[in-house]
Each structure stands twice: as C-alpha cells, then as structure tokens.
Amino acid sequence: PKYELIKEIIRERNAQNLTQKQFADKVGIKQSNISRLESGNCNPSIDFLQKIARAFGKELHIEFRQVQ
C-alpha cells in the first residue's frame, strides 16, 4: 500500500504539471519533504496525507479491504 500511495502521489503531481518544489509550496512544506515522501524514505502521518490531498483538490479516504 505504501508504494501504491507513492505512485499515486507522483502520478497526480505530474498530471497537474507540478515540480516537487511547486507542489511543496502549494502544500506549505519544504521540497525535501516531498522528495523523502516520493522516494519512500518517510512514513507520512494522516495529517500530512490530508494536506497533500487538499493541495491536489481532493479528499483523503482510507479504508480496510477484505484480503482475497
């Protein structure tokens, strides 16, 4: 799930034609935090993910799914 989330964040940032710096400014954090997130070198909090979702103009939804 962690890497799926990272891929989705990168995909959305690229879809909005934002550099890491531009996106970090939009979120209100340092570019290095976006870099760490996208490289998988951090464990983001729910609050941090909510900030990212808001910056994308989206809502954050977390769910449990049945294992198949």
Short mmCIF file of N, CA, C and O in Angstrom, two decimals:
data_model
loop_
_atom_site.label_atom_id
_atom_site.label_comp_id
_atom_site.label_asym_id
_atom_site.label_seq_id
_atom_site.Cartn_x
_atom_site.Cartn_y
_atom_site.Cartn_z
N PRO A 1 0.81 -1.22 0.00
CA PRO A 1 0.00 0.00 0.00
C PRO A 1 0.84 1.27 0.00
O PRO A 1 0.48 2.25 -0.62
N LYS A 2 1.99 1.23 0.70
CA LYS A 2 2.84 2.42 0.76
C LYS A 2 3.30 2.83 -0.63
O LYS A 2 3.22 4.00 -0.99
N TYR A 3 3.75 1.86 -1.41
CA TYR A 3 4.27 2.20 -2.73
C TYR A 3 3.16 2.55 -3.71
O TYR A 3 3.35 3.36 -4.60
N GLU A 4 1.97 1.98 -3.52
CA GLU A 4 0.83 2.38 -4.33
C GLU A 4 0.48 3.84 -4.07
O GLU A 4 0.18 4.59 -4.99
N LEU A 5 0.53 4.22 -2.81
CA LEU A 5 0.26 5.60 -2.43
C LEU A 5 1.30 6.54 -3.04
O LEU A 5 0.96 7.59 -3.59
N ILE A 6 2.56 6.17 -2.95
CA ILE A 6 3.63 7.00 -3.51
C ILE A 6 3.42 7.16 -5.01
O ILE A 6 3.52 8.28 -5.54
N LYS A 7 3.13 6.05 -5.71
CA LYS A 7 2.91 6.13 -7.15
C LYS A 7 1.73 7.04 -7.48
O LYS A 7 1.79 7.81 -8.43
N GLU A 8 0.69 6.97 -6.68
CA GLU A 8 -0.48 7.81 -6.93
C GLU A 8 -0.16 9.28 -6.71
O GLU A 8 -0.61 10.14 -7.47
N ILE A 9 0.61 9.59 -5.68
CA ILE A 9 1.01 10.98 -5.42
C ILE A 9 1.85 11.51 -6.58
O ILE A 9 1.62 12.62 -7.08
N ILE A 10 2.83 10.73 -7.02
CA ILE A 10 3.68 11.16 -8.14
C ILE A 10 2.84 11.33 -9.40
O ILE A 10 2.99 12.32 -10.13
N ARG A 11 1.96 10.38 -9.66
CA ARG A 11 1.11 10.43 -10.85
C ARG A 11 0.24 11.70 -10.83
O ARG A 11 0.14 12.42 -11.83
N GLU A 12 -0.36 12.00 -9.69
CA GLU A 12 -1.21 13.19 -9.59
C GLU A 12 -0.40 14.47 -9.70
O GLU A 12 -0.82 15.43 -10.36
N ARG A 13 0.77 14.51 -9.09
CA ARG A 13 1.62 15.71 -9.18
C ARG A 13 2.01 15.95 -10.63
O ARG A 13 1.94 17.09 -11.13
N ASN A 14 2.38 14.89 -11.34
CA ASN A 14 2.74 15.03 -12.75
C ASN A 14 1.54 15.41 -13.60
O ASN A 14 1.67 16.21 -14.53
N ALA A 15 0.37 14.87 -13.29
CA ALA A 15 -0.85 15.21 -14.03
C ALA A 15 -1.19 16.69 -13.89
O ALA A 15 -1.74 17.30 -14.82
N GLN A 16 -0.82 17.28 -12.75
CA GLN A 16 -1.06 18.70 -12.53
C GLN A 16 0.13 19.55 -12.98
O GLN A 16 0.16 20.76 -12.74
N ASN A 17 1.10 18.90 -13.62
CA ASN A 17 2.30 19.58 -14.14
C ASN A 17 3.01 20.41 -13.07
O ASN A 17 3.40 21.55 -13.31
N LEU A 18 3.19 19.79 -11.91
CA LEU A 18 3.86 20.47 -10.80
C LEU A 18 5.21 19.83 -10.54
O LEU A 18 5.31 18.60 -10.49
N THR A 19 6.22 20.64 -10.33
CA THR A 19 7.51 20.13 -9.86
C THR A 19 7.36 19.83 -8.38
O THR A 19 6.39 20.26 -7.73
N GLN A 20 8.34 19.13 -7.82
CA GLN A 20 8.30 18.89 -6.37
C GLN A 20 8.29 20.22 -5.62
O GLN A 20 7.56 20.36 -4.63
N LYS A 21 9.06 21.18 -6.07
CA LYS A 21 9.13 22.49 -5.40
C LYS A 21 7.79 23.21 -5.47
O LYS A 21 7.31 23.73 -4.46
N GLN A 22 7.18 23.22 -6.66
CA GLN A 22 5.88 23.88 -6.81
C GLN A 22 4.83 23.21 -5.92
O GLN A 22 4.03 23.89 -5.29
N PHE A 23 4.86 21.88 -5.90
CA PHE A 23 3.88 21.16 -5.09
C PHE A 23 4.12 21.40 -3.61
O PHE A 23 3.18 21.62 -2.84
N ALA A 24 5.39 21.38 -3.19
CA ALA A 24 5.72 21.64 -1.79
C ALA A 24 5.21 23.02 -1.37
O ALA A 24 4.64 23.18 -0.28
N ASP A 25 5.39 24.02 -2.23
CA ASP A 25 4.90 25.36 -1.93
C ASP A 25 3.38 25.36 -1.78
O ASP A 25 2.83 26.03 -0.90
N LYS A 26 2.72 24.60 -2.62
CA LYS A 26 1.26 24.51 -2.58
C LYS A 26 0.79 23.83 -1.28
O LYS A 26 -0.21 24.23 -0.70
N VAL A 27 1.54 22.82 -0.84
CA VAL A 27 1.20 22.11 0.39
C VAL A 27 1.58 22.94 1.62
O VAL A 27 0.95 22.86 2.66
N GLY A 28 2.63 23.76 1.48
CA GLY A 28 3.11 24.57 2.59
C GLY A 28 4.23 23.91 3.36
O GLY A 28 4.36 24.10 4.57
N ILE A 29 5.03 23.11 2.64
CA ILE A 29 6.15 22.39 3.26
C ILE A 29 7.40 22.57 2.40
O ILE A 29 7.34 23.18 1.34
N LYS A 30 8.51 22.02 2.86
CA LYS A 30 9.76 22.09 2.11
C LYS A 30 9.78 21.03 1.00
O LYS A 30 9.19 19.95 1.16
N GLN A 31 10.49 21.34 -0.08
CA GLN A 31 10.62 20.41 -1.20
C GLN A 31 11.26 19.11 -0.74
O GLN A 31 10.91 18.03 -1.22
N SER A 32 12.17 19.17 0.22
CA SER A 32 12.84 17.97 0.70
C SER A 32 11.85 16.98 1.32
O SER A 32 12.05 15.76 1.26
N ASN A 33 10.76 17.49 1.91
CA ASN A 33 9.73 16.60 2.47
C ASN A 33 9.01 15.84 1.36
O ASN A 33 8.72 14.65 1.52
N ILE A 34 8.74 16.50 0.25
CA ILE A 34 8.11 15.83 -0.89
C ILE A 34 9.07 14.80 -1.47
O ILE A 34 8.68 13.68 -1.79
N SER A 35 10.34 15.15 -1.56
CA SER A 35 11.35 14.23 -2.09
C SER A 35 11.43 12.97 -1.23
O SER A 35 11.46 11.85 -1.75
N ARG A 36 11.46 13.15 0.10
CA ARG A 36 11.52 12.00 1.01
C ARG A 36 10.28 11.13 0.88
O ARG A 36 10.36 9.91 0.86
N LEU A 37 9.12 11.78 0.77
CA LEU A 37 7.88 11.03 0.61
C LEU A 37 7.90 10.21 -0.67
O LEU A 37 7.62 9.01 -0.67
N GLU A 38 8.26 10.85 -1.79
CA GLU A 38 8.22 10.18 -3.08
C GLU A 38 9.29 9.10 -3.21
O GLU A 38 9.13 8.17 -3.98
N SER A 39 10.36 9.20 -2.45
CA SER A 39 11.41 8.18 -2.50
C SER A 39 11.12 7.02 -1.54
O SER A 39 11.84 6.03 -1.52
N GLY A 40 10.08 7.16 -0.71
CA GLY A 40 9.73 6.11 0.24
C GLY A 40 10.52 6.18 1.52
O GLY A 40 10.51 5.23 2.31
N ASN A 41 11.19 7.31 1.76
CA ASN A 41 12.03 7.44 2.96
C ASN A 41 11.34 8.15 4.12
O ASN A 41 12.01 8.71 4.98
N CYS A 42 10.03 8.12 4.13
CA CYS A 42 9.32 8.66 5.29
C CYS A 42 8.02 7.88 5.47
O CYS A 42 7.56 7.20 4.56
N ASN A 43 7.48 7.96 6.64
CA ASN A 43 6.22 7.31 6.96
C ASN A 43 5.23 8.43 7.26
O ASN A 43 5.16 8.91 8.39
N PRO A 44 4.47 8.86 6.25
CA PRO A 44 3.63 10.05 6.42
C PRO A 44 2.47 9.83 7.39
O PRO A 44 1.88 8.75 7.44
N SER A 45 2.19 10.86 8.16
CA SER A 45 1.04 10.82 9.06
C SER A 45 -0.24 11.06 8.26
O SER A 45 -0.21 11.53 7.12
N ILE A 46 -1.35 10.77 8.88
CA ILE A 46 -2.63 11.03 8.24
C ILE A 46 -2.81 12.53 8.02
O ILE A 46 -3.29 12.96 6.97
N ASP A 47 -2.36 13.34 8.97
CA ASP A 47 -2.45 14.80 8.80
C ASP A 47 -1.67 15.26 7.58
O ASP A 47 -2.14 16.11 6.83
N PHE A 48 -0.47 14.70 7.40
CA PHE A 48 0.37 15.06 6.25
C PHE A 48 -0.33 14.64 4.95
O PHE A 48 -0.37 15.40 3.99
N LEU A 49 -0.91 13.45 4.93
CA LEU A 49 -1.61 12.99 3.73
C LEU A 49 -2.85 13.83 3.45
O LEU A 49 -3.19 14.08 2.29
N GLN A 50 -3.50 14.33 4.50
CA GLN A 50 -4.65 15.22 4.30
C GLN A 50 -4.21 16.54 3.66
O GLN A 50 -4.90 17.07 2.80
N LYS A 51 -3.07 17.06 4.07
CA LYS A 51 -2.53 18.28 3.46
C LYS A 51 -2.26 18.06 1.98
O LYS A 51 -2.56 18.92 1.15
N ILE A 52 -1.69 16.91 1.66
CA ILE A 52 -1.39 16.59 0.27
C ILE A 52 -2.68 16.48 -0.53
O ILE A 52 -2.79 17.04 -1.63
N ALA A 53 -3.67 15.78 0.02
CA ALA A 53 -4.96 15.64 -0.67
C ALA A 53 -5.58 17.01 -0.94
O ALA A 53 -6.05 17.27 -2.05
N ARG A 54 -5.59 17.88 0.06
CA ARG A 54 -6.16 19.22 -0.11
C ARG A 54 -5.42 20.00 -1.18
O ARG A 54 -6.04 20.70 -1.98
N ALA A 55 -4.10 19.89 -1.21
CA ALA A 55 -3.31 20.59 -2.22
C ALA A 55 -3.64 20.11 -3.62
O ALA A 55 -3.56 20.87 -4.58
N PHE A 56 -4.03 18.84 -3.75
CA PHE A 56 -4.45 18.29 -5.04
C PHE A 56 -5.91 18.64 -5.35
O PHE A 56 -6.40 18.35 -6.43
N GLY A 57 -6.62 19.22 -4.38
CA GLY A 57 -8.04 19.50 -4.57
C GLY A 57 -8.87 18.23 -4.42
O GLY A 57 -9.92 18.09 -5.05
N LYS A 58 -8.41 17.32 -3.58
CA LYS A 58 -9.07 16.03 -3.40
C LYS A 58 -9.31 15.76 -1.93
O LYS A 58 -8.83 16.48 -1.07
N GLU A 59 -10.06 14.70 -1.64
CA GLU A 59 -10.30 14.24 -0.28
C GLU A 59 -9.47 12.99 -0.04
O GLU A 59 -9.26 12.20 -0.96
N LEU A 60 -9.04 12.81 1.19
CA LEU A 60 -8.32 11.59 1.58
C LEU A 60 -9.32 10.58 2.11
O LEU A 60 -10.15 10.91 2.95
N HIS A 61 -9.26 9.36 1.58
CA HIS A 61 -10.09 8.27 2.07
C HIS A 61 -9.18 7.09 2.38
O HIS A 61 -8.36 6.69 1.56
N ILE A 62 -9.34 6.54 3.57
CA ILE A 62 -8.57 5.37 3.99
C ILE A 62 -9.58 4.27 4.31
O ILE A 62 -10.58 4.52 4.98
N GLU A 63 -9.31 3.08 3.81
CA GLU A 63 -10.26 2.00 4.05
C GLU A 63 -9.55 0.68 4.26
O GLU A 63 -8.39 0.52 3.89
N PHE A 64 -10.25 -0.21 4.90
CA PHE A 64 -9.78 -1.58 5.06
C PHE A 64 -10.54 -2.43 4.04
O PHE A 64 -11.76 -2.29 3.92
N ARG A 65 -9.82 -3.29 3.36
CA ARG A 65 -10.44 -4.16 2.36
C ARG A 65 -10.23 -5.60 2.77
O ARG A 65 -9.20 -5.95 3.35
N GLN A 66 -11.17 -6.42 2.41
CA GLN A 66 -11.07 -7.85 2.67
C GLN A 66 -9.93 -8.44 1.86
O GLN A 66 -9.79 -8.17 0.67
N VAL A 67 -9.08 -9.23 2.49
CA VAL A 67 -7.98 -9.91 1.81
C VAL A 67 -8.58 -11.02 0.97
O VAL A 67 -9.43 -11.79 1.44
N GLN A 68 -8.13 -11.12 -0.26
CA GLN A 68 -8.67 -12.14 -1.16
C GLN A 68 -7.65 -13.19 -1.46
O GLN A 68 -6.51 -13.00 -1.55
#
